[in-house]
PDB file of C-alpha atoms and ligand atoms in Angstrom:
ATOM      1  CA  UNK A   1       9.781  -6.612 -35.463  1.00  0.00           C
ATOM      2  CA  UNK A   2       6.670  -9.237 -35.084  1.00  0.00           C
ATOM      3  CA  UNK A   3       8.842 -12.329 -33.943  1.00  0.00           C
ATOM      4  CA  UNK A   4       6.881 -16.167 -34.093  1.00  0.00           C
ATOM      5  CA  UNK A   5       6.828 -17.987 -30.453  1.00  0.00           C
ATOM      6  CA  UNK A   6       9.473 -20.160 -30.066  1.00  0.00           C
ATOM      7  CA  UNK A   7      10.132 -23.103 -28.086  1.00  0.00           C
ATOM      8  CA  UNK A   8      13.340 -21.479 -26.978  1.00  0.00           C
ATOM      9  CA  UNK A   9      11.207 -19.439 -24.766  1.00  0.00           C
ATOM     10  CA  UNK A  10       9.579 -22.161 -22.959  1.00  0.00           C
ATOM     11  CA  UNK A  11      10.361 -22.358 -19.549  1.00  0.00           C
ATOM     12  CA  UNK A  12       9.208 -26.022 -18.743  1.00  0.00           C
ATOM     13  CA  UNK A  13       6.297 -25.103 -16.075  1.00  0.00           C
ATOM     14  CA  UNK A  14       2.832 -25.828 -18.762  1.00  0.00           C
ATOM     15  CA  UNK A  15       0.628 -23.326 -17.412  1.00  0.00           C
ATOM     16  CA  UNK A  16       2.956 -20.417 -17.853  1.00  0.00           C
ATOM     17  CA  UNK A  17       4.478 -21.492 -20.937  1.00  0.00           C
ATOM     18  CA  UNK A  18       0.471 -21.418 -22.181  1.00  0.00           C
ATOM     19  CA  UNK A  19       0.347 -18.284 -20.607  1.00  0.00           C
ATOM     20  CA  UNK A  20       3.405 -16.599 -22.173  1.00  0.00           C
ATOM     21  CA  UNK A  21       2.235 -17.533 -25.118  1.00  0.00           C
ATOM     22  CA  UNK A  22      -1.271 -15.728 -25.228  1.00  0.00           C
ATOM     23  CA  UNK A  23       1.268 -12.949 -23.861  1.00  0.00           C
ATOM     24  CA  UNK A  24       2.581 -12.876 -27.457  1.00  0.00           C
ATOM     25  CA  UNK A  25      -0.375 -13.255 -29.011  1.00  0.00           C
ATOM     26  CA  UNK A  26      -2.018  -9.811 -26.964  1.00  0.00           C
ATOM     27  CA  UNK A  27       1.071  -7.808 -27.855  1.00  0.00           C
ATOM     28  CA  UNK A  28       0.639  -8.553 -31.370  1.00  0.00           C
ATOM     29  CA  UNK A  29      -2.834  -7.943 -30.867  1.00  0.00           C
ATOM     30  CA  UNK A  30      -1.817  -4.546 -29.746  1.00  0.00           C
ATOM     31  CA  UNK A  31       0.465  -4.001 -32.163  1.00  0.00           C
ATOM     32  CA  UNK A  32      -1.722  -4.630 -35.433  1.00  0.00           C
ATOM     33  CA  UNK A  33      -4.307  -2.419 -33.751  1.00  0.00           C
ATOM     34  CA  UNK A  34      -2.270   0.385 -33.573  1.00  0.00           C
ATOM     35  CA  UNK A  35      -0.997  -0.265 -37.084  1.00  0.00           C
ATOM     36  CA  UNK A  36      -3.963  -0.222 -38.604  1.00  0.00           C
ATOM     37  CA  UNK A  37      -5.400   3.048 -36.954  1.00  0.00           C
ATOM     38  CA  UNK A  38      -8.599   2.939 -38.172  1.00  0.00           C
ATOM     39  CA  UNK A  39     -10.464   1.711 -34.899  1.00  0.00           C
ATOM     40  CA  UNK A  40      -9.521   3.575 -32.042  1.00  0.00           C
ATOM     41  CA  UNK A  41     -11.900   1.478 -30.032  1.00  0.00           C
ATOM     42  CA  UNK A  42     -10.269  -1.760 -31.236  1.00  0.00           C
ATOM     43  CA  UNK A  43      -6.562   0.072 -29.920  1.00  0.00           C
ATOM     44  CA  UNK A  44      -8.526   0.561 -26.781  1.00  0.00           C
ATOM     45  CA  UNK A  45     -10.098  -2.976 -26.327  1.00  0.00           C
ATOM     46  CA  UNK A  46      -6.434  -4.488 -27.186  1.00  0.00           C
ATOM     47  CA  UNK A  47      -4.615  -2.519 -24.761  1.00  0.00           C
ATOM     48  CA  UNK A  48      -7.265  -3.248 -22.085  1.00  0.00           C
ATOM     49  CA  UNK A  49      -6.809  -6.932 -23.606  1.00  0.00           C
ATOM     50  CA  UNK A  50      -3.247  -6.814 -23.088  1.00  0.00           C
ATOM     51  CA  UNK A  51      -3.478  -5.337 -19.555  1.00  0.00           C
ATOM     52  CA  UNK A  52      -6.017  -7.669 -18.385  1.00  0.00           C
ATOM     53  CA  UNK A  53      -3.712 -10.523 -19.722  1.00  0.00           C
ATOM     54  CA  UNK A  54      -0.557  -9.439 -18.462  1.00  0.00           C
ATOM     55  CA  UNK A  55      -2.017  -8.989 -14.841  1.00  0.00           C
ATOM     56  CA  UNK A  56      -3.517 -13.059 -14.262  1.00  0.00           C
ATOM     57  CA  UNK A  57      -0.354 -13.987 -16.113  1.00  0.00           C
ATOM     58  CA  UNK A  58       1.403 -12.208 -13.263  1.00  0.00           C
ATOM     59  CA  UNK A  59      -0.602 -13.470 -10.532  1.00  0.00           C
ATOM     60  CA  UNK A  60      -0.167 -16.828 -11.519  1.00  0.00           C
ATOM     61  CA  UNK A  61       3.797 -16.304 -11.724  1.00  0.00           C
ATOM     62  CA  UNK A  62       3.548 -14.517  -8.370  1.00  0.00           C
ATOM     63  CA  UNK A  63       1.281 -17.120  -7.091  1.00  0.00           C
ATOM     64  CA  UNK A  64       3.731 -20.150  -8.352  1.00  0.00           C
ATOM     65  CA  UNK A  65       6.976 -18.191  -6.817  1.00  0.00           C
ATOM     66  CA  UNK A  66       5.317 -17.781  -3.178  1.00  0.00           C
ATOM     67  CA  UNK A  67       4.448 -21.617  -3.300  1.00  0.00           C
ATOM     68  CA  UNK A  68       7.783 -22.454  -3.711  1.00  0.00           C
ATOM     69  CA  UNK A  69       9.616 -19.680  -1.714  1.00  0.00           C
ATOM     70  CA  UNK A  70      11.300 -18.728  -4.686  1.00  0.00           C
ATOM     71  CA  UNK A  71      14.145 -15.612  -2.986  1.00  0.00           C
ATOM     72  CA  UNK A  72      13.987 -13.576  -6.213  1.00  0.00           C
ATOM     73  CA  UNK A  73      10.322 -13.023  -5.524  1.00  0.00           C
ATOM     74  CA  UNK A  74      10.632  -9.218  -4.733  1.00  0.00           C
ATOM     75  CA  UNK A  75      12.881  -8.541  -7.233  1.00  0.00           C
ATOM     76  CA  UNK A  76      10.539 -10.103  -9.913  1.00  0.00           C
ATOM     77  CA  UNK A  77       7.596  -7.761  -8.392  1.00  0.00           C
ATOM     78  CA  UNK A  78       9.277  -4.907  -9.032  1.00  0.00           C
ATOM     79  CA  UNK A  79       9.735  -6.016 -12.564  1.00  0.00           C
ATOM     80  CA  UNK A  80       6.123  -6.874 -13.431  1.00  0.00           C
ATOM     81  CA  UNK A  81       5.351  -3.418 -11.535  1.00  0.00           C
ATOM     82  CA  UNK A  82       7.190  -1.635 -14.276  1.00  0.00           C
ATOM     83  CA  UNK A  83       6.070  -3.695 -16.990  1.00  0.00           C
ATOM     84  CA  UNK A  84       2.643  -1.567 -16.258  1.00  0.00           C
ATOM     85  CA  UNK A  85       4.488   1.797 -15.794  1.00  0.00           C
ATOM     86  CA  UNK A  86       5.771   1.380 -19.074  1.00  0.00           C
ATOM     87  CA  UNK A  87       2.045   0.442 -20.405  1.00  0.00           C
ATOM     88  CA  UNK A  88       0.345   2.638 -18.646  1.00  0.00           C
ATOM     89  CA  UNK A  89       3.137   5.269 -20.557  1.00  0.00           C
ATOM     90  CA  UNK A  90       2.001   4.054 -23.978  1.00  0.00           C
ATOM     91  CA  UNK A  91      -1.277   4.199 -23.186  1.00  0.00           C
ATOM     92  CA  UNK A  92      -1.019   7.806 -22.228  1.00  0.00           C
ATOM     93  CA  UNK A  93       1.092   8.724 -25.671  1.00  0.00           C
ATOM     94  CA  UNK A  94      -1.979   6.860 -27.428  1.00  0.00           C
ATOM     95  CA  UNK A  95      -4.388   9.041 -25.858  1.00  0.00           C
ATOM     96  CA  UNK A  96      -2.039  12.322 -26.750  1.00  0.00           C
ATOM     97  CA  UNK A  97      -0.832  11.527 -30.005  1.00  0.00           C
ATOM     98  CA  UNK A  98      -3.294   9.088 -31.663  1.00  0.00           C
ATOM     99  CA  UNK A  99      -1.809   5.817 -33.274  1.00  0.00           C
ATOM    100  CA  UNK A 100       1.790   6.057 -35.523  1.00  0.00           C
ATOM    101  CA  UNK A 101       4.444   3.720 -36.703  1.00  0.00           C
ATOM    102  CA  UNK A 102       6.621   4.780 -33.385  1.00  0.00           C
ATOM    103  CA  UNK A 103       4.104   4.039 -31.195  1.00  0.00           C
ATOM    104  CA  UNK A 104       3.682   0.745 -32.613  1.00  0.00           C
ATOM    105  CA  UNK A 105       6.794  -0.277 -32.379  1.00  0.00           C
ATOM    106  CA  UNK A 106       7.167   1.384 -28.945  1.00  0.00           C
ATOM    107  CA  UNK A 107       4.179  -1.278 -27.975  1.00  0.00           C
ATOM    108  CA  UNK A 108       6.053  -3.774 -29.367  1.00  0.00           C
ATOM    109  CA  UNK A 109       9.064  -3.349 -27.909  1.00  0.00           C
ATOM    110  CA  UNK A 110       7.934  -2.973 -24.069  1.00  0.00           C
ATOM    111  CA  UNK A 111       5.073  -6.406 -24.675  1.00  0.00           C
ATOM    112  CA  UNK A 112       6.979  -8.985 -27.329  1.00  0.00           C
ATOM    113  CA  UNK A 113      10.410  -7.613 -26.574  1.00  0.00           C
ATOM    114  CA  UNK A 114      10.084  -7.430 -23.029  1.00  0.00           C
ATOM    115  CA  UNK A 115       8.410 -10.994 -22.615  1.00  0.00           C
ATOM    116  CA  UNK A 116      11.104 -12.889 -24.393  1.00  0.00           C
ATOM    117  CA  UNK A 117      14.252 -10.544 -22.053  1.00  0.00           C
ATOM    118  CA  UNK A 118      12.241 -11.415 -18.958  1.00  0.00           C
ATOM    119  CA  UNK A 119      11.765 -15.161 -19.797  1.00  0.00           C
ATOM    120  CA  UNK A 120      15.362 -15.740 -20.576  1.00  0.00           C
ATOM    121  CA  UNK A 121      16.576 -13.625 -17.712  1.00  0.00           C
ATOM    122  CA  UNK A 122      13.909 -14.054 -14.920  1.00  0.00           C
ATOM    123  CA  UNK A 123      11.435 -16.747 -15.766  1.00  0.00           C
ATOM    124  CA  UNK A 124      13.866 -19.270 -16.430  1.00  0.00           C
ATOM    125  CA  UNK A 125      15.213 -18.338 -13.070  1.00  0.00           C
ATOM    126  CA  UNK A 126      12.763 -19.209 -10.513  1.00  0.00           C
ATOM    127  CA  UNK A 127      11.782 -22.304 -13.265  1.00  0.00           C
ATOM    128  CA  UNK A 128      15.454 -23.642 -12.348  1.00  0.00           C
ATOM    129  CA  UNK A 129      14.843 -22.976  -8.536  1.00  0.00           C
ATOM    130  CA  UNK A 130      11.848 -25.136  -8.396  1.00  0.00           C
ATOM    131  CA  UNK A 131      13.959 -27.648 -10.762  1.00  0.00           C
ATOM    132  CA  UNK A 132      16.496 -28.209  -8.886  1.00  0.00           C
ATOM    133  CA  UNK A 133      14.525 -28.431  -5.461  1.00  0.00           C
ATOM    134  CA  UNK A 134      12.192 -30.885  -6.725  1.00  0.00           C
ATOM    135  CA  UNK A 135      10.603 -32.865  -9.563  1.00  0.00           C
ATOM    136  CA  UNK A 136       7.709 -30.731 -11.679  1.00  0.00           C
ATOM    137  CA  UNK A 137       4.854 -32.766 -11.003  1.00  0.00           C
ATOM    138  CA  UNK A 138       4.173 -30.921  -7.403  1.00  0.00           C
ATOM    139  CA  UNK A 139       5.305 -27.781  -9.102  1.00  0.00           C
ATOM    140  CA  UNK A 140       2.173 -27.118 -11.350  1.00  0.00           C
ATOM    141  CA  UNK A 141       1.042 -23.457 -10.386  1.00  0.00           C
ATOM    142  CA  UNK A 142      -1.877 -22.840  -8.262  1.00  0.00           C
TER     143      UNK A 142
HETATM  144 FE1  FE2 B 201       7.700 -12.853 -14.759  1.00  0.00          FE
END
């Protein structure tokens, strides 16, 4: 189900909250795409869209967790690693099976689903570890 951004989701650091949500906006992207099946060049410009996206929004996460020696950091690799496992898995179902209704909501599930689990259980994390070591102002990512 296509859920609206919330401010519930905001995690109080600007850039990424900016960030996560032209996250939403890309999966939704991908999601109407593969809907509307009619372009299967538009399916493959939102996936590469939502790839493309997903990796500078992780680099800036990554970058902002290494600044402030935020111990989850490996952890949270490993989850943005198999954020693309599962993408890359989609991708290859696209290619097989040509877009459906399943693999719509499949794409919506592992993008808008998956954002809003990871911000409430890991974002928020290393957001309350620079919090409670210091004030936000030096905290703005790199
Ligand atoms: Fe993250």
């Amino acid at each position: 189900m296509l859920r609206d951004w919330s401010d519930i989701y905001l995690v109080g650091i600007a850039e990424i909250d900016r960030q996560h949500q032209g996250f939403f906006i890309a999966a939704h992207r991908l999601y109407e795409e593969i809907l509307d099946r009619e372009g299967k060049s538009a399916v493959v410009e939102a996936m590469t869209f939502m790839r493309e996206y997903a990796e500078q929004h992780f680099q800036t996460e990554e970058a902002f967790m290494r600044r402030h020696d935020y111990p989850g950091l490996k952890e949270h690799l490993r989850l943005h690693a198999r954020f693309f496992r599962h993408l890359d898995e989609l991708d290859n179902d696209l290619m097989i099976f040509g877009p459906s209704q399943d693999l719509a909501d499949r794409a919506l599930d592992i993008t808008q689903d998956w954002l809003i689990d990871h911000i409430a259980d890991e974002d928020m994390l290393y957001s309350l570890h620079v919090k409670a070591g210091g004030s936000l102002e030096d905290a703005a990512p790199v």
